Amino acid sequence: DQQVKQNSPSLSVQEGRISILNCDYTNSMFDYFLWYKKYPAEGPTFLISISSIKDKNEDGRFTVFLNKSAKHLSLHIVPSQPGDSAVYFCAAGSYGTASKLTFGTGTRLQVTL
Amino acid sequence: NAGVTQTPKFQVLKTGQSMTLQCAQDMNHNSMYWYRQDPGMGLRLIYYSASEGTTDKGEVPNGYNVSRLNKREFSLRLESAAPSQTSVYFCASSEVQGSSPLHFGNGTRLTVT
């Protein structure tokens, strides 16, 4: 049972445009959400997070939006750059408890020139 | 500042052989984790250690054992490797379990023939 779903395995966006990566979750106990970025042959690196008390969190070119009623979050990258080409994982968990993060299957973003 | 260091980077085992994957972090983090990544499956938690002296099972613990040797080091042992354990293994650490982002190592690619 996939509790965190990334339904788009891949996405191609032109440089300078907006990239929107989507993630859905089913467990209503999740209240802490993160996005990780992964380059080939490297480990995932933390990008941005959001807790359920917010519906938006921004960090430079990266913004995460959370829609709790729809159990949906999205990552917006504006403007997209070639260096953003990577696999993006969303993850969810319960903030501050002894539970563990559940990861989605990832979306491969390619930013073209 | 190395972060999370995993050894080895690559390993090929025959079915039934044993090996230990090593992981060390230099960020003085309390919690450490072992994940495996398989195509189409995202990252799945094998074992975690919320603090020195404690370990707990994750989502897919069968066939593995762990040791939290000290605050810095967390090893993963395969006692009798099986082809189903062919995967990329990631070690991660976090300051506090459940409320701070994970920092990942660069992974160990394991093939069991």
GROMACS .gro file of N, CA and C in nm, chain A residues 3-90:
model
  264
    3GLN      N    1   0.162   0.475   0.058
    3GLN     CA    2   0.101   0.584   0.133
    3GLN      C    3   0.140   0.721   0.077
    4VAL      N    4   0.250   0.724   0.004
    4VAL     CA    5   0.296   0.849  -0.058
    4VAL      C    6   0.318   0.820  -0.206
    5LYS      N    7   0.246   0.893  -0.291
    5LYS     CA    8   0.248   0.862  -0.435
    5LYS      C    9   0.295   0.980  -0.517
    6GLN      N   10   0.387   0.952  -0.608
    6GLN     CA   11   0.426   1.050  -0.708
    6GLN      C   12   0.389   0.987  -0.841
    7ASN      N   13   0.279   1.032  -0.899
    7ASN     CA   14   0.222   0.963  -1.014
    7ASN      C   15   0.292   0.992  -1.145
    8SER      N   16   0.375   1.096  -1.148
    8SER     CA   17   0.448   1.126  -1.272
    8SER      C   18   0.591   1.078  -1.258
    9PRO      N   19   0.630   0.974  -1.332
    9PRO     CA   20   0.768   0.925  -1.320
    9PRO      C   21   0.869   1.025  -1.377
   10SER      N   22   0.824   1.106  -1.475
   10SER     CA   23   0.918   1.199  -1.536
   10SER      C   24   0.846   1.326  -1.581
   11LEU      N   25   0.928   1.432  -1.594
   11LEU     CA   26   0.877   1.563  -1.634
   11LEU      C   27   0.988   1.634  -1.709
   12SER      N   28   0.953   1.698  -1.822
   12SER     CA   29   1.051   1.775  -1.898
   12SER      C   30   1.002   1.918  -1.907
   13VAL      N   31   1.091   2.012  -1.873
   13VAL     CA   32   1.054   2.154  -1.869
   13VAL      C   33   1.166   2.234  -1.935
   14GLN      N   34   1.127   2.341  -2.002
   14GLN     CA   35   1.228   2.426  -2.066
   14GLN      C   36   1.291   2.518  -1.961
   15GLU      N   37   1.420   2.546  -1.980
   15GLU     CA   38   1.491   2.639  -1.892
   15GLU      C   39   1.415   2.771  -1.882
   16GLY      N   40   1.404   2.822  -1.758
   16GLY     CA   41   1.337   2.950  -1.738
   16GLY      C   42   1.190   2.937  -1.705
   17ARG      N   43   1.132   2.822  -1.738
   17ARG     CA   44   0.989   2.801  -1.710
   17ARG      C   45   0.969   2.746  -1.570
   18ILE      N   46   0.843   2.730  -1.530
   18ILE     CA   47   0.811   2.674  -1.399
   18ILE      C   48   0.806   2.521  -1.407
   19SER      N   49   0.864   2.455  -1.308
   19SER     CA   50   0.850   2.309  -1.293
   19SER      C   51   0.755   2.287  -1.175
   20ILE      N   52   0.657   2.199  -1.194
   20ILE     CA   53   0.564   2.165  -1.087
   20ILE      C   54   0.565   2.014  -1.069
   21LEU      N   55   0.610   1.972  -0.951
   21LEU     CA   56   0.614   1.830  -0.918
   21LEU      C   57   0.508   1.803  -0.813
   22ASN      N   58   0.434   1.694  -0.831
   22ASN     CA   59   0.319   1.666  -0.746
   22ASN      C   60   0.338   1.541  -0.662
   23CYS      N   61   0.267   1.539  -0.550
   23CYS     CA   62   0.278   1.428  -0.456
   23CYS      C   63   0.144   1.415  -0.382
   24ASP      N   64   0.093   1.295  -0.370
   24ASP     CA   65  -0.031   1.269  -0.296
   24ASP      C   66  -0.003   1.173  -0.183
   25TYR      N   67  -0.074   1.187  -0.073
   25TYR     CA   68  -0.057   1.096   0.040
   25TYR      C   69  -0.194   1.050   0.089
   26THR      N   70  -0.194   0.936   0.156
   26THR     CA   71  -0.321   0.880   0.201
   26THR      C   72  -0.335   0.880   0.353
   27ASN      N   73  -0.225   0.885   0.426
   27ASN     CA   74  -0.229   0.874   0.571
   27ASN      C   75  -0.256   1.011   0.634
   28SER      N   76  -0.372   1.026   0.697
   28SER     CA   77  -0.408   1.156   0.755
   28SER      C   78  -0.327   1.190   0.880
   29MET      N   79  -0.248   1.093   0.930
   29MET     CA   80  -0.162   1.121   1.045
   29MET      C   81  -0.035   1.196   1.005
   30PHE      N   82  -0.003   1.198   0.876
   30PHE     CA   83   0.116   1.270   0.832
   30PHE      C   84   0.097   1.420   0.853
   31ASP      N   85   0.196   1.483   0.916
   31ASP     CA   86   0.187   1.627   0.936
   31ASP      C   87   0.318   1.699   0.906
   32TYR      N   88   0.410   1.628   0.843
   32TYR     CA   89   0.542   1.685   0.814
   32TYR      C   90   0.583   1.631   0.678
   33PHE      N   91   0.617   1.721   0.587
   33PHE     CA   92   0.641   1.681   0.449
   33PHE      C   93   0.770   1.743   0.400
   34LEU      N   94   0.846   1.666   0.324
   34LEU     CA   95   0.976   1.712   0.277
   34LEU      C   96   0.994   1.677   0.131
   35TRP      N   97   1.078   1.754   0.065
   35TRP     CA   98   1.121   1.722  -0.071
   35TRP      C   99   1.273   1.703  -0.069
   36TYR      N  100   1.317   1.596  -0.138
   36TYR     CA  101   1.458   1.567  -0.154
   36TYR      C  102   1.489   1.563  -0.303
   37LYS      N  103   1.613   1.597  -0.334
   37LYS     CA  104   1.662   1.598  -0.471
   37LYS      C  105   1.777   1.498  -0.480
   38LYS      N  106   1.781   1.422  -0.588
   38LYS     CA  107   1.887   1.322  -0.599
   38LYS      C  108   1.950   1.325  -0.738
   39TYR      N  109   2.082   1.342  -0.738
   39TYR     CA  110   2.160   1.329  -0.861
   39TYR      C  111   2.209   1.185  -0.871
   40PRO      N  112   2.239   1.138  -0.993
   40PRO     CA  113   2.291   1.001  -1.010
   40PRO      C  114   2.417   0.978  -0.927
   41ALA      N  115   2.427   0.859  -0.868
   41ALA     CA  116   2.543   0.815  -0.790
   41ALA      C  117   2.566   0.900  -0.665
   42GLU      N  118   2.465   0.975  -0.624
   42GLU     CA  119   2.475   1.049  -0.498
   42GLU      C  120   2.355   1.015  -0.411
   43GLY      N  121   2.365   1.048  -0.282
   43GLY     CA  122   2.250   1.031  -0.196
   43GLY      C  123   2.152   1.146  -0.212
   44PRO      N  124   2.027   1.127  -0.170
   44PRO     CA  125   1.931   1.237  -0.173
   44PRO      C  126   1.977   1.352  -0.083
   45THR      N  127   1.947   1.473  -0.125
   45THR     CA  128   1.977   1.590  -0.042
   45THR      C  129   1.848   1.663  -0.012
   46PHE      N  130   1.837   1.711   0.110
   46PHE     CA  131   1.718   1.781   0.154
   46PHE      C  132   1.702   1.913   0.079
   47LEU      N  133   1.578   1.940   0.037
   47LEU     CA  134   1.549   2.062  -0.038
   47LEU      C  135   1.465   2.159   0.042
   48ILE      N  136   1.349   2.116   0.085
   48ILE     CA  137   1.255   2.205   0.152
   48ILE      C  138   1.152   2.120   0.226
   49SER      N  139   1.097   2.175   0.334
   49SER     CA  140   0.996   2.102   0.410
   49SER      C  141   0.878   2.193   0.443
   50ILE      N  142   0.771   2.131   0.489
   50ILE     CA  143   0.654   2.207   0.532
   50ILE      C  144   0.581   2.125   0.638
   51SER      N  145   0.532   2.192   0.740
   51SER     CA  146   0.450   2.123   0.839
   51SER      C  147   0.304   2.155   0.811
   52SER      N  148   0.215   2.077   0.868
   52SER     CA  149   0.074   2.087   0.834
   52SER      C  150   0.007   2.214   0.887
   53ILE      N  151   0.080   2.290   0.970
   53ILE     CA  152   0.020   2.415   1.018
   53ILE      C  153   0.031   2.525   0.913
   54LYS      N  154   0.108   2.498   0.807
   54LYS     CA  155   0.124   2.596   0.699
   54LYS      C  156   0.064   2.539   0.571
   55ASP      N  157   0.037   2.626   0.475
   55ASP     CA  158  -0.001   2.576   0.343
   55ASP      C  159   0.101   2.614   0.235
   56LYS      N  160   0.204   2.686   0.275
   56LYS     CA  161   0.306   2.726   0.177
   56LYS      C  162   0.438   2.751   0.250
   57ASN      N  163   0.546   2.711   0.186
   57ASN     CA  164   0.679   2.744   0.238
   57ASN      C  165   0.770   2.772   0.120
   58GLU      N  166   0.845   2.878   0.132
   58GLU     CA  167   0.925   2.926   0.019
   58GLU      C  168   1.072   2.933   0.058
   59ASP      N  169   1.159   2.895  -0.037
   59ASP     CA  170   1.303   2.907  -0.014
   59ASP      C  171   1.368   2.935  -0.149
   60GLY      N  172   1.389   3.062  -0.176
   60GLY     CA  173   1.449   3.100  -0.303
   60GLY      C  174   1.359   3.063  -0.419
   61ARG      N  175   1.413   2.983  -0.511
   61ARG     CA  176   1.336   2.943  -0.630
   61ARG      C  177   1.237   2.830  -0.601
   62PHE      N  178   1.242   2.775  -0.482
   62PHE     CA  179   1.162   2.657  -0.448
   62PHE      C  180   1.048   2.694  -0.353
   63THR      N  181   0.927   2.650  -0.389
   63THR     CA  182   0.810   2.672  -0.303
   63THR      C  183   0.734   2.541  -0.293
   64VAL      N  184   0.698   2.505  -0.171
   64VAL     CA  185   0.615   2.386  -0.152
   64VAL      C  186   0.477   2.433  -0.106
   65PHE      N  187   0.374   2.375  -0.167
   65PHE     CA  188   0.236   2.404  -0.133
   65PHE      C  189   0.173   2.278  -0.076
   66LEU      N  190   0.095   2.294   0.030
   66LEU     CA  191   0.028   2.182   0.093
   66LEU      C  192  -0.123   2.206   0.095
   67ASN      N  193  -0.198   2.111   0.042
   67ASN     CA  194  -0.345   2.114   0.045
   67ASN      C  195  -0.390   1.996   0.130
   68LYS      N  196  -0.415   2.022   0.258
   68LYS     CA  197  -0.445   1.913   0.352
   68LYS      C  198  -0.576   1.844   0.318
   69SER      N  199  -0.675   1.919   0.277
   69SER     CA  200  -0.805   1.857   0.250
   69SER      C  201  -0.794   1.760   0.132
   70ALA      N  202  -0.709   1.791   0.036
   70ALA     CA  203  -0.689   1.704  -0.080
   70ALA      C  204  -0.577   1.604  -0.057
   71LYS      N  205  -0.506   1.615   0.054
   71LYS     CA  206  -0.389   1.531   0.082
   71LYS      C  207  -0.292   1.538  -0.036
   72HIS      N  208  -0.256   1.657  -0.070
   72HIS     CA  209  -0.174   1.680  -0.189
   72HIS      C  210  -0.070   1.788  -0.159
   73LEU      N  211   0.053   1.763  -0.204
   73LEU     CA  212   0.152   1.869  -0.198
   73LEU      C  213   0.223   1.881  -0.332
   74SER      N  214   0.275   1.999  -0.357
   74SER     CA  215   0.344   2.021  -0.482
   74SER      C  216   0.469   2.105  -0.457
   75LEU      N  217   0.566   2.084  -0.543
   75LEU     CA  218   0.691   2.161  -0.540
   75LEU      C  219   0.699   2.242  -0.668
   76HIS      N  220   0.713   2.374  -0.653
   76HIS     CA  221   0.727   2.462  -0.767
   76HIS      C  222   0.871   2.512  -0.774
   77ILE      N  223   0.930   2.506  -0.891
   77ILE     CA  224   1.066   2.557  -0.911
   77ILE      C  225   1.057   2.665  -1.018
   78VAL      N  226   1.090   2.789  -0.976
   78VAL     CA  227   1.080   2.901  -1.069
   78VAL      C  228   1.199   2.996  -1.051
   79PRO      N  229   1.276   3.029  -1.156
   79PRO     CA  230   1.271   2.964  -1.286
   79PRO      C  231   1.353   2.835  -1.284
   80SER      N  232   1.317   2.741  -1.367
   80SER     CA  233   1.391   2.615  -1.374
   80SER      C  234   1.526   2.637  -1.441
   81GLN      N  235   1.627   2.566  -1.391
   81GLN     CA  236   1.763   2.575  -1.444
   81GLN      C  237   1.813   2.435  -1.481
   82PRO      N  238   1.905   2.425  -1.575
   82PRO     CA  239   1.956   2.291  -1.612
   82PRO      C  240   2.010   2.212  -1.494
   83GLY      N  241   2.070   2.280  -1.396
   83GLY     CA  242   2.121   2.212  -1.277
   83GLY      C  243   2.013   2.153  -1.189
   84ASP      N  244   1.887   2.187  -1.216
   84ASP     CA  245   1.776   2.128  -1.141
   84ASP      C  246   1.740   1.989  -1.192
   85SER      N  247   1.797   1.948  -1.302
   85SER     CA  248   1.770   1.815  -1.357
   85SER      C  249   1.816   1.710  -1.258
   86ALA      N  250   1.723   1.631  -1.206
   86ALA     CA  251   1.751   1.534  -1.101
   86ALA      C  252   1.623   1.455  -1.076
   87VAL      N  253   1.631   1.360  -0.984
   87VAL     CA  254   1.510   1.291  -0.938
   87VAL      C  255   1.466   1.356  -0.808
   88TYR      N  256   1.338   1.387  -0.798
   88TYR     CA  257   1.283   1.452  -0.679
   88TYR      C  258   1.191   1.354  -0.606
   89PHE      N  259   1.219   1.339  -0.476
   89PHE     CA  260   1.138   1.252  -0.391
   89PHE      C  261   1.060   1.337  -0.293
   90CYS      N  262   0.931   1.309  -0.276
   90CYS     CA  263   0.861   1.368  -0.163
   90CYS      C  264   0.858   1.263  -0.051
   0.00000   0.00000   0.00000
